Coordinates of N, CA and C in Angstrom, one line a residue:
X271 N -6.8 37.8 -31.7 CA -6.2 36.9 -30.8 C -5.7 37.6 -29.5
X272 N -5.6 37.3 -28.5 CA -4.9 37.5 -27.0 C -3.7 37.7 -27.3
X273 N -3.2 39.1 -26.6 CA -2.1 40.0 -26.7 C -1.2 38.6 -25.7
X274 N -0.2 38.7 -26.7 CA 1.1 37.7 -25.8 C 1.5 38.0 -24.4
X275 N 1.6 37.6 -23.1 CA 2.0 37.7 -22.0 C 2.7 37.0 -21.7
X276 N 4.2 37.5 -21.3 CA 5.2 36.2 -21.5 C 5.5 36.4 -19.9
X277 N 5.7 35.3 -19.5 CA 6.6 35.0 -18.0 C 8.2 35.7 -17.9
X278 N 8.0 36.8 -17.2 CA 9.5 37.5 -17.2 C 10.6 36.5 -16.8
X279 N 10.2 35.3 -15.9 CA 11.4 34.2 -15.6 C 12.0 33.0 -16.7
X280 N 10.9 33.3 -17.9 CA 11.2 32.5 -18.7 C 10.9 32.6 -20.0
X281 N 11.2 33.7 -20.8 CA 11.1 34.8 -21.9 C 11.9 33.8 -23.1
X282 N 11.3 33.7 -24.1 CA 11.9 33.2 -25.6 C 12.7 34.5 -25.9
X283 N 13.6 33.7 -26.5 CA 15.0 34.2 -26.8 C 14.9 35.5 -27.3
X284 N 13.8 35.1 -28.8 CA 13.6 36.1 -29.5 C 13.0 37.8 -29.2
X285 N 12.1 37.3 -28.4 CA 11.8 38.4 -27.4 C 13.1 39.3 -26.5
X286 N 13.9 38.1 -25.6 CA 14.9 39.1 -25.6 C 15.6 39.8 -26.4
X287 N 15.9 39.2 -27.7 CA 16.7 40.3 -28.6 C 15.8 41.6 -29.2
X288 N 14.5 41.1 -29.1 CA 13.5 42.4 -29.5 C 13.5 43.8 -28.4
X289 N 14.2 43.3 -27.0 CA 14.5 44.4 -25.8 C 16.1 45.0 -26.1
X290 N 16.7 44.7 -26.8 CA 18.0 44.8 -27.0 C 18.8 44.1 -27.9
X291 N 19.9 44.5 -28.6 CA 20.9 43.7 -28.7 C 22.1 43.1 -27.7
X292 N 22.0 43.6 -26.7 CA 22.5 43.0 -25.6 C 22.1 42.1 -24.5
X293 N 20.6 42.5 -24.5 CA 19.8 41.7 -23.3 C 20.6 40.3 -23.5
X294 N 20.5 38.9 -24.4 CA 20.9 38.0 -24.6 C 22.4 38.0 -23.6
X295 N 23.2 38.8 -24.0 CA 24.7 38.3 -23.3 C 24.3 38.9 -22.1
X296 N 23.3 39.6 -21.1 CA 23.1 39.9 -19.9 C 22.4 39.0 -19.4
X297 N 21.6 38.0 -20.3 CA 20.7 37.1 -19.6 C 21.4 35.4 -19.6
X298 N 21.0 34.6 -20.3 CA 21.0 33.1 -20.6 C 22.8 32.8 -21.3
X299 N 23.1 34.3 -22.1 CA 24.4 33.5 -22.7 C 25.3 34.7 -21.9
X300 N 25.5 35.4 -20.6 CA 26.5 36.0 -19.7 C 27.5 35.3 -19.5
X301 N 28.6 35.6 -20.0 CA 29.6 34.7 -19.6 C 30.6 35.1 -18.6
X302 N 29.8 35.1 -17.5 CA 30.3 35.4 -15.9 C 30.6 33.8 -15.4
X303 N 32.3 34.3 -15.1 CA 32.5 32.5 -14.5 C 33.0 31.9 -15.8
X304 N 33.3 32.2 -16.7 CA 33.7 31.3 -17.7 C 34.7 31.8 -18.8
X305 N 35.9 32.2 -18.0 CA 37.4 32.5 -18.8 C 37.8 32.0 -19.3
X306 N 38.4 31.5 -20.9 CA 39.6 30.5 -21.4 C 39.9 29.5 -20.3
X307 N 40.3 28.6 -20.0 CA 41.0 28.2 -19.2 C 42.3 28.0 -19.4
X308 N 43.1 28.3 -20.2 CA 43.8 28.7 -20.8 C 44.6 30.0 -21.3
X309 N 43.6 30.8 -21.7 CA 44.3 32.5 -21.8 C 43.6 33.5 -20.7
X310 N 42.7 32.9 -19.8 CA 41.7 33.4 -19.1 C 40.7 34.7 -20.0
X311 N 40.7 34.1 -21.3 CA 40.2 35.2 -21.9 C 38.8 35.5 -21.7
X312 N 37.7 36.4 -21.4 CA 36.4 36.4 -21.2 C 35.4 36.3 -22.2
X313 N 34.7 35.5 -23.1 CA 34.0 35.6 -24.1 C 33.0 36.6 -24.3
X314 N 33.1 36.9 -25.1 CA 31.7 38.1 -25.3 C 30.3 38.0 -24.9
X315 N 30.0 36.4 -25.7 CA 28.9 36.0 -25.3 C 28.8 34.1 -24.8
X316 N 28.2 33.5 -24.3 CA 28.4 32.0 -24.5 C 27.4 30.8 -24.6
X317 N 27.1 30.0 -25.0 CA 25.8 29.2 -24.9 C 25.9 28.1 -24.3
X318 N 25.6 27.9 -23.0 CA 25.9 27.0 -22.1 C 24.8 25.8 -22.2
X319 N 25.6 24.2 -22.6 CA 24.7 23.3 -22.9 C 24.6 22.4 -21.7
X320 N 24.3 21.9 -21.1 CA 24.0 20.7 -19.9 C 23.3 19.2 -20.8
X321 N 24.2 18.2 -20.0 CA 23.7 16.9 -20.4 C 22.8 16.6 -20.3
X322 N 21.7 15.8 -21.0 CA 20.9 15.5 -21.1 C 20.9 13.9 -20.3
X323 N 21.6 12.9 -21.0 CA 21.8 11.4 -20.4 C 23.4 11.4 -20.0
X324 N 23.5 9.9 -19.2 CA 24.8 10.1 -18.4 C 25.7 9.6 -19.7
X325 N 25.4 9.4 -21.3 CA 26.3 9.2 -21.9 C 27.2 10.4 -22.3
X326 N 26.3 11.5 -22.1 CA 27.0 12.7 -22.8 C 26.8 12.4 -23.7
X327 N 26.0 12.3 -24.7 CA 25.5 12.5 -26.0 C 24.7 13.4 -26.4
X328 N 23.4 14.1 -25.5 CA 22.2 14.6 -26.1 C 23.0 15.9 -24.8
X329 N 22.4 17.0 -25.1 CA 23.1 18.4 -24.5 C 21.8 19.3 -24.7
X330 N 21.5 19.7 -23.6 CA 20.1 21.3 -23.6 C 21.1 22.6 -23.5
X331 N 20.3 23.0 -24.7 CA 20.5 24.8 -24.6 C 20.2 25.6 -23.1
X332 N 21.1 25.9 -22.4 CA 20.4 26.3 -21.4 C 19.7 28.1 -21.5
X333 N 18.4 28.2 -21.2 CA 17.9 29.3 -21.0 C 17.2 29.5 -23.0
X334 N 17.3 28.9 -23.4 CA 16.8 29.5 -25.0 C 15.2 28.6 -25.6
X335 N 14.5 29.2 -24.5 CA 13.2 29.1 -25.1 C 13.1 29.5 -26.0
X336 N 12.3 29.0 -26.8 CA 12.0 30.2 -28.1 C 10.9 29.4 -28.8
X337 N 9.5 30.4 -29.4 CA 8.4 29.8 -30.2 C 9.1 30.5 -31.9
X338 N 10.2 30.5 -32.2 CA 10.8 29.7 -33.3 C 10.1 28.9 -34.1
X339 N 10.3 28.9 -35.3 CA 9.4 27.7 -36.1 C 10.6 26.3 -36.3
X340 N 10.4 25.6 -36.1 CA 11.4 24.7 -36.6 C 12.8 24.6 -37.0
X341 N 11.8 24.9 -38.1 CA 13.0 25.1 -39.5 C 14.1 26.4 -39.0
X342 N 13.4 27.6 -38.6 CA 14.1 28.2 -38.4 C 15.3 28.5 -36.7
X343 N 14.5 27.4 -36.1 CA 15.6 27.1 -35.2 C 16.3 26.6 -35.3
X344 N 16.5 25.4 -36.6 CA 18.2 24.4 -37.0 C 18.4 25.9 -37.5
X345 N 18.1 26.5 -38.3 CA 19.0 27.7 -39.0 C 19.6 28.4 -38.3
X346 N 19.1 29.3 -37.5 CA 19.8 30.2 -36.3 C 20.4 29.6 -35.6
X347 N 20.2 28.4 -35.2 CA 21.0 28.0 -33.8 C 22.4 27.2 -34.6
X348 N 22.5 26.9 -35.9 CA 23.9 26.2 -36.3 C 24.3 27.5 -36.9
X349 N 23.9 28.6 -36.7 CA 25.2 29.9 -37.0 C 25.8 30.1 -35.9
X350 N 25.4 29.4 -34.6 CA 26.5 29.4 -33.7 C 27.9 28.5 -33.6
X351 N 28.9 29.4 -33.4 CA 30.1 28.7 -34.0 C 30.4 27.5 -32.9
X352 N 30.8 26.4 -33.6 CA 30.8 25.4 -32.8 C 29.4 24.5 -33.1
X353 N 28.3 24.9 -33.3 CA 27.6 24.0 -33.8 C 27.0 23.8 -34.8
X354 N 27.8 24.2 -35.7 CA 27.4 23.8 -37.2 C 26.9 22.4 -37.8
X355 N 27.5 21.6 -37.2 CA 26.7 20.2 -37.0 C 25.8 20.0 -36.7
X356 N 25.6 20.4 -35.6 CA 24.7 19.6 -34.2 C 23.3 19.0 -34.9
X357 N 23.2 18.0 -34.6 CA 21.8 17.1 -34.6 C 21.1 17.4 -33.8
X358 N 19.9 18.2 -33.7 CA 19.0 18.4 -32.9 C 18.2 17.0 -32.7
X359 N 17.7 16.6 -31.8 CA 16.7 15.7 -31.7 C 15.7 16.1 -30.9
X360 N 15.6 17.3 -30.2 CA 14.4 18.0 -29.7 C 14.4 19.4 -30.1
X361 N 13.4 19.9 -30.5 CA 13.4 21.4 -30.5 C 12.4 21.9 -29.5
X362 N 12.5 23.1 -29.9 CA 11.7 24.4 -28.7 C 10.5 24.4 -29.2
X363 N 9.5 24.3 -27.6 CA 8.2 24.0 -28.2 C 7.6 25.5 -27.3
X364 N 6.9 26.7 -27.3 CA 6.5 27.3 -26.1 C 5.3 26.5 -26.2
X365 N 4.3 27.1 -24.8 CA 3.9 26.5 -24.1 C 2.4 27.7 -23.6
X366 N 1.4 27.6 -23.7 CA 0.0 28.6 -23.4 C 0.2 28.1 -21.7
X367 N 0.2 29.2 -21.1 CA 0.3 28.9 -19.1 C -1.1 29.6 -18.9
X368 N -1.7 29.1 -18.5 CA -3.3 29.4 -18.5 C -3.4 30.0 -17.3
X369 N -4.3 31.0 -16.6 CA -4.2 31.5 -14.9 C -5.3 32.3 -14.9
X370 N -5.8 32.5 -13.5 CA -6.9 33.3 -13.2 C -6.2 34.4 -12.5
X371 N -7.3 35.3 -12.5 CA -7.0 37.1 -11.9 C -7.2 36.5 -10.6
X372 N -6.4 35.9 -9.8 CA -6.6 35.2 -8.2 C -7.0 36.6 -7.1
X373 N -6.4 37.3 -7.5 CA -6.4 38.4 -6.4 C -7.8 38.9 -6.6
X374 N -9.0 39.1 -7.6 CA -10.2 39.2 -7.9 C -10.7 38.3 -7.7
X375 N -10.4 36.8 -7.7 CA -11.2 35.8 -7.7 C -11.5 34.5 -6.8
X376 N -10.1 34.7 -6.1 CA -9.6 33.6 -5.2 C -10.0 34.3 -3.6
X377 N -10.2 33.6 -2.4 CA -9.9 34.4 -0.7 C -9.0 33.5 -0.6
X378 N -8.1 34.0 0.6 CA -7.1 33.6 1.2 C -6.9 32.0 1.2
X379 N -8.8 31.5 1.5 CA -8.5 30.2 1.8 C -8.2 29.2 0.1
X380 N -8.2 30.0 -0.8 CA -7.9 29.4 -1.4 C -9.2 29.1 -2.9
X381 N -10.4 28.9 -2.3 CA -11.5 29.0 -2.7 C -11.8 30.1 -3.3
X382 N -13.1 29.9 -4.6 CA -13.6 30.9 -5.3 C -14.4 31.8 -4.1
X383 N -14.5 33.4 -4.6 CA -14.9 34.2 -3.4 C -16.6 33.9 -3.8
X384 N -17.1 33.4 -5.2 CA -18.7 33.5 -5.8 C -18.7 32.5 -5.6
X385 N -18.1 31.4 -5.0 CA -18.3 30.1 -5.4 C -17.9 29.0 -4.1
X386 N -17.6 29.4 -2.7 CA -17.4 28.6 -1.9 C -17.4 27.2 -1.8
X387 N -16.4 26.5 -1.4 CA -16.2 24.9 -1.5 C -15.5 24.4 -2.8
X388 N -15.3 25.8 -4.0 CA -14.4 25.3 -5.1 C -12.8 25.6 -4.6
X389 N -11.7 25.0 -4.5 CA -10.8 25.4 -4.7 C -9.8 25.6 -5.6
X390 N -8.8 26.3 -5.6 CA -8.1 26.4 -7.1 C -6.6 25.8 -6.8
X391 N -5.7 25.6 -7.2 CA -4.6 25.3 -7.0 C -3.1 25.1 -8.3
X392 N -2.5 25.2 -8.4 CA -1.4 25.0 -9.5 C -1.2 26.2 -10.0
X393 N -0.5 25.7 -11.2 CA -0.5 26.8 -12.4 C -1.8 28.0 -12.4
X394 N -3.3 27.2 -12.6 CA -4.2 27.7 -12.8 C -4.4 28.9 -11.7
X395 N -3.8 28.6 -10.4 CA -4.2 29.7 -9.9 C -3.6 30.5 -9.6
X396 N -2.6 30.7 -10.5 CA -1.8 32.3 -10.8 C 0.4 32.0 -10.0
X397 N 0.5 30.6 -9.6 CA 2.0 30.6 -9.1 C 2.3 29.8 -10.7
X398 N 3.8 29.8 -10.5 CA 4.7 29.5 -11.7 C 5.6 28.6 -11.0
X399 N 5.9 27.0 -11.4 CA 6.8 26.6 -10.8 C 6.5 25.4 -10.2
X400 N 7.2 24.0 -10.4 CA 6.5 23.0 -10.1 C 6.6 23.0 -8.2
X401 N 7.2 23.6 -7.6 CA 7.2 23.7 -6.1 C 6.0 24.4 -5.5
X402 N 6.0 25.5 -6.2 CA 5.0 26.4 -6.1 C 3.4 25.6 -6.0
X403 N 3.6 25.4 -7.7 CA 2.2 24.8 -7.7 C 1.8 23.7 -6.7
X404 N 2.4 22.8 -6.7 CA 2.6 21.6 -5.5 C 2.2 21.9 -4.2
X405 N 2.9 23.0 -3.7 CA 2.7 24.1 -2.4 C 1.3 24.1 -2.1
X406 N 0.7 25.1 -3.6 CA -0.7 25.4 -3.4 C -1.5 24.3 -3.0
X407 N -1.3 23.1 -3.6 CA -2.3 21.9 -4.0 C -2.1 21.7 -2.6
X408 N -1.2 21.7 -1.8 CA -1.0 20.9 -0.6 C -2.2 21.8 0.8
X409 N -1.7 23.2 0.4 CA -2.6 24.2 0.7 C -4.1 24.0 0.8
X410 N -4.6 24.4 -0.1 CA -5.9 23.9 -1.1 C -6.3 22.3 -0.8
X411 N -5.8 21.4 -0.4 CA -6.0 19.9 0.7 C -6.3 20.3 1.9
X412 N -5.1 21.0 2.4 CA -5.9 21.1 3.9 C -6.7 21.9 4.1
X413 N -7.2 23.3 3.2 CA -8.4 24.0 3.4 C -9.5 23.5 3.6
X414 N -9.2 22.2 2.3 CA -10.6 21.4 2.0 C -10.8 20.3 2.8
X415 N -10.0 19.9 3.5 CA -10.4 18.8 4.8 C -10.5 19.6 6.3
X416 N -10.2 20.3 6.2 CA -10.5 21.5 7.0 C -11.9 22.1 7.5
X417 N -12.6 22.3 5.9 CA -13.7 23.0 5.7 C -14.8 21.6 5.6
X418 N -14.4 20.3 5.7 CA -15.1 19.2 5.8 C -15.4 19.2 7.4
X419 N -14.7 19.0 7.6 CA -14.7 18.9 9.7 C -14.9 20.1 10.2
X420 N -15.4 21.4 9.2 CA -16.3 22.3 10.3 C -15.2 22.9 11.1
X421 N -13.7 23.0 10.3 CA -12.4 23.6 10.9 C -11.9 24.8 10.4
X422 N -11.4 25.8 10.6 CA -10.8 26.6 9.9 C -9.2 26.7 9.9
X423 N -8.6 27.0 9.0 CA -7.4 26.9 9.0 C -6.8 28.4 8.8
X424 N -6.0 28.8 9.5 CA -5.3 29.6 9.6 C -4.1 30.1 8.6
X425 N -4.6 31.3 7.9 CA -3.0 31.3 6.9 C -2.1 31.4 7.0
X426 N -1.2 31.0 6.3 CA 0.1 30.7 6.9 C 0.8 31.8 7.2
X427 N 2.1 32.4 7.6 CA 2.8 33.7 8.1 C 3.2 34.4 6.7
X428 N 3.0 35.4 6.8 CA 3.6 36.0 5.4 C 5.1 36.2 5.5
X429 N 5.8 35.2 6.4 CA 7.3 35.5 6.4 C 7.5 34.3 5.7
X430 N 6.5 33.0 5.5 CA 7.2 32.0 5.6 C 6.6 32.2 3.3
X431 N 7.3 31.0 3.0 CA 7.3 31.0 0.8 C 5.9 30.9 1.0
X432 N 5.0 29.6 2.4 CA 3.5 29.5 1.4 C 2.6 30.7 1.8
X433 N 2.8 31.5 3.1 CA 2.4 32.5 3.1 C 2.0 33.6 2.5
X434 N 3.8 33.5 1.6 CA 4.4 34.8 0.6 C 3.4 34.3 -0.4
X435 N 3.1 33.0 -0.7 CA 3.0 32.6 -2.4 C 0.9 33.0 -2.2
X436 N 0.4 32.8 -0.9 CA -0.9 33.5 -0.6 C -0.9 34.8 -0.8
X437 N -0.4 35.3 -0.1 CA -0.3 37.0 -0.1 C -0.5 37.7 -1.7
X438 N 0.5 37.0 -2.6 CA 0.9 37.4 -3.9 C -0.3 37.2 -4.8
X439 N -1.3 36.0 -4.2 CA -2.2 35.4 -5.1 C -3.8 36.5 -4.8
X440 N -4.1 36.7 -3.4 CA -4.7 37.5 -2.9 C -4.2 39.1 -2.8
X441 N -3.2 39.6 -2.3 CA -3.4 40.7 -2.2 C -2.9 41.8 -3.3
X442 N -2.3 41.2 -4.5 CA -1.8 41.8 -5.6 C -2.5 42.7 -6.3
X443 N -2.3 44.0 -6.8 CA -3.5 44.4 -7.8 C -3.8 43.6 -8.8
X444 N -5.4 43.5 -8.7 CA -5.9 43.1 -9.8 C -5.2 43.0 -11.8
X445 N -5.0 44.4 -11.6 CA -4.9 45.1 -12.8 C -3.3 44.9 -13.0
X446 N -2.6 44.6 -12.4 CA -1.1 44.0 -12.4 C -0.5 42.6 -12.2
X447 N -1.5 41.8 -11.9 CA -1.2 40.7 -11.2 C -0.8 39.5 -12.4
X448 N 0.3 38.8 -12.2 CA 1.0 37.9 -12.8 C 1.6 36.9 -12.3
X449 N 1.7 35.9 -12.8 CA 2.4 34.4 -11.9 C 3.5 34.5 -11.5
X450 N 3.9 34.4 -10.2 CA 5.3 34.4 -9.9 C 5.9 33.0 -9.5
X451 N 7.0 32.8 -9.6 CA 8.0 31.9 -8.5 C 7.9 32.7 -7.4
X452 N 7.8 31.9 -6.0 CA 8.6 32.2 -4.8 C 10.0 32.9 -4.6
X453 N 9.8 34.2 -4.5 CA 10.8 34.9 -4.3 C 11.3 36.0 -3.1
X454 N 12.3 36.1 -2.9 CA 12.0 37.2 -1.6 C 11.1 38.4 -1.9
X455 N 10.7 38.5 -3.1 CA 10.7 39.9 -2.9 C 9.0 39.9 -2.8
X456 N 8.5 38.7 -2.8 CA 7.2 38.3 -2.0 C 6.7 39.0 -1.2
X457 N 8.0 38.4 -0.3 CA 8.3 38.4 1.2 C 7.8 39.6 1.6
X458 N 7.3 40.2 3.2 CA 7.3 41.4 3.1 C 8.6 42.6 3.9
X459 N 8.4 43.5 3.6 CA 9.9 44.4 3.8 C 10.4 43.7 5.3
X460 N 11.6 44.3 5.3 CA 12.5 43.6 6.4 C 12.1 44.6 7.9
X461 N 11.7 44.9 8.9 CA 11.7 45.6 9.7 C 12.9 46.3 10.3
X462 N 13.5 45.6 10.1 CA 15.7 46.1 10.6 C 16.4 45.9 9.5
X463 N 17.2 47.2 9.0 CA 18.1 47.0 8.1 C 18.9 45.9 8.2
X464 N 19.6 44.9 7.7 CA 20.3 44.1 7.5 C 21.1 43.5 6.6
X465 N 22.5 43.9 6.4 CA 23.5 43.6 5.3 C 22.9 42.5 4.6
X466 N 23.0 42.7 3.3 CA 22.8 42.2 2.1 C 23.7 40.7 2.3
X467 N 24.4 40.5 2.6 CA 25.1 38.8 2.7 C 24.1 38.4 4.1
X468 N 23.6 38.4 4.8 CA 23.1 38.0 5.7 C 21.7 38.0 5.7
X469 N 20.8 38.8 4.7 CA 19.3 38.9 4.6 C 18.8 37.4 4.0
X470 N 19.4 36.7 3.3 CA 18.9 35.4 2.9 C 18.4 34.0 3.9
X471 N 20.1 34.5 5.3 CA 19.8 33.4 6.4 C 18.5 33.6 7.4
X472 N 18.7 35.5 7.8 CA 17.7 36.1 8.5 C 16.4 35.7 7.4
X473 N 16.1 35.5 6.9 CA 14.3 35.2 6.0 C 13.7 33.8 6.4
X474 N 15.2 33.2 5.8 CA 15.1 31.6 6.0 C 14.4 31.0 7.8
X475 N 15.3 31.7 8.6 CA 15.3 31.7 10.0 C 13.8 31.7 10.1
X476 N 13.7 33.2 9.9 CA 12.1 33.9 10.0 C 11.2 32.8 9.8
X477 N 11.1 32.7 8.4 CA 10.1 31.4 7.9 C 10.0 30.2 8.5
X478 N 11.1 29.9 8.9 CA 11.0 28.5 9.7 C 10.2 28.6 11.1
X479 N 10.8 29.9 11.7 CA 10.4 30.2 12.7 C 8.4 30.2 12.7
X480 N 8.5 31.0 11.8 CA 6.7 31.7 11.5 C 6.2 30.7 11.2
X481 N 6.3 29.2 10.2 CA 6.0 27.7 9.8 C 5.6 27.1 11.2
X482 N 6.6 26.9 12.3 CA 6.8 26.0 13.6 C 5.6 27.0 14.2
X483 N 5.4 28.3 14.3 CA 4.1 29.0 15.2 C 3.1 28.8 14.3
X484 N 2.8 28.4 13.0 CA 1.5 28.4 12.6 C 1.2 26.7 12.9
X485 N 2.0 25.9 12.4 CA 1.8 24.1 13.1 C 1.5 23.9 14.4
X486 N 2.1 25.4 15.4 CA 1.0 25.0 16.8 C -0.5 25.3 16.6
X487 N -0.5 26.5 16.0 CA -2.0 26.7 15.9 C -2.7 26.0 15.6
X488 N -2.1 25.1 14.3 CA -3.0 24.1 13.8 C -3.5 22.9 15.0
X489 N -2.4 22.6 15.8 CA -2.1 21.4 16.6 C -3.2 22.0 17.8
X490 N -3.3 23.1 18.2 CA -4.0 23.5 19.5 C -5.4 24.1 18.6
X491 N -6.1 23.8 17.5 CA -7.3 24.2 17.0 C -7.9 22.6 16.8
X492 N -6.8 21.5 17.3 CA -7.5 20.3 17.2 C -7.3 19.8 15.5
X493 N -6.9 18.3 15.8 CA -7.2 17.7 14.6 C -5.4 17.2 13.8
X494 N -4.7 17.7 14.7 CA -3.3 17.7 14.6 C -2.7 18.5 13.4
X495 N -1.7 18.7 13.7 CA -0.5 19.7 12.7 C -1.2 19.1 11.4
X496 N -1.1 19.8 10.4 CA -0.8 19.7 9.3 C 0.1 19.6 8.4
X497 N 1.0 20.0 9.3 CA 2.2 19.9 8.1 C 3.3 18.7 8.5
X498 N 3.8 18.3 8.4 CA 5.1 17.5 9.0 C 6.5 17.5 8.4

C-alpha cells in the first residue's frame, strides 16, 4: 500500500505523540492564554472544545484529528479528566487528500503541460484549504475563458496569495512538493529588512498593491478586469 503522507497543518494526534511525548502540549493542547482564572495557575496540558450549535450542547475537540478506530477513540479520549462521560455523537474520521506532482505537471496557466486546454484546480491540484482551492478554480476560469477568446492572461504577482499559491504549484521541486495553505513563507524573500511586527502589514500592502497592477493589465489587454 502507499506510504502515509500526512499534511504537516493537520497531523492525527497519534502521529504527533509518535514525534514526541511533548509534541501534543506544543501543538493542539498548549495551554498558552489559559491560566486558572482563579489561582492563575498554568495547566500542563489542555483540550480545548468549541461549540458546535448555539445550544451549547454538542462541543469539537479542537485540533485532534485522528484515524483512531472507534472504539478506541471513546477509550482514550474519556481518560481525559473531565470527560469521563462525554457522549460522543461524532467521531474522527481521516480523510485520503488526493494531488498531482503540479510542479512536473501543471504550467503556470494552470493547464496540463502534455495536455493543453485541460485544466486542474482544487485540492487535486496540489493547494490545501477551502480558500485556496476556490482561489485556484477562480484562476483556472479565467485561463479558460481567456484561452477561449484567443487572450492570454497574465500571472498574477508573486507578492500577491494567488500568485504565491501559482509559484508553489509550478515552481517547487518536483521531488519535494506538497500541498500547502497560503502562507508567507510562499511569499518571496522580503528585499528590505523589516521588523517582525510590521512584515505582515508591509506583504498585505504589497499584494494589494501587485493585485490593483495585474487588473490593469488585464483591463488594458481588453476584455475587462477580471477580478472585482
Amino acid at each position: 500500500f502507499e506510504k502515509a503522507k500526512y499534511f504537516e497543518g493537520c497531523l492525527p494526534i497519534e502521529v504527533m505523540v509518535e514525534r514526541g511525548r511533548d509534541t501534543l502540549r506544543f501543538g493542539p493542547m498548549k495551554p498558552v492564554g489559559l491560566a486558572h482564572p482563579e489561582t492563575g495557575e498554568v495547566p500542563h496540558a489542555v483540550v480545548q472544545l468549541r461549540a458546535e450549535n448555539k445550544e451549547g450542547s454538542m462541543y469539537n475537540m479542537v485540533g485532534f484529528q485522528t484515524k483512531l478506530t472507534y472504539p478506541e477513540q471513546k477509550r482514550v479520549f474519556q481518560t481525559i479528566p473531565g470527560m469521563e462521560e462525554a457522549d460522543f455523537v461524532r467521531l474522527g474520521s481521516i480523510h485520503r487528500n488526493t494531488f498531482i506532482c503540479a510542479p512536473e505537471l501543471l504550467d503556470q496557466t494552470l493547464q496540463m503541460k502534455k495536455r493543453p486546454g485541460l485544466f486542474l484546480a482544487g485540492q487535486l491540484s496540489g493547494v490545501e484549504g477551502y480558500v485556496e482551492s476556490t482561489a485556484m478554480g477562480l484562476l483556472a476560469g479565467l485561463y479558460a475563458g481567456r484561452l477561449l477568446r484567443k487572450k492570454t492572461l497574465p500571472v498574477p504577482p508573486a507578492s500577491t496569495a494567488l500568485g504565491a499559491l501559482v509559484r508553489h504549484l509550478t515552481e517547487t521541486d518536483p521531488g519535494r512538493f506538497q500541498p500547502s495553505n497560503v502562507n508567507f513563507g510562499l511569499f518571496p524573500p522580503l528585499a528590505k529588512k523589516i521588523r517582525k511586527k510590521e512584515r505582515g502589514l508591509f506583504r498585505a500592502e504589497q499584494a494589494l498593491s501587485g493585485l490593483a497592477a495585474w487588473k490593469i493589465r488585464l483591463a488594458e489587454q481588453g476584455g475587462g478586469s477580471a477580478v472585482q
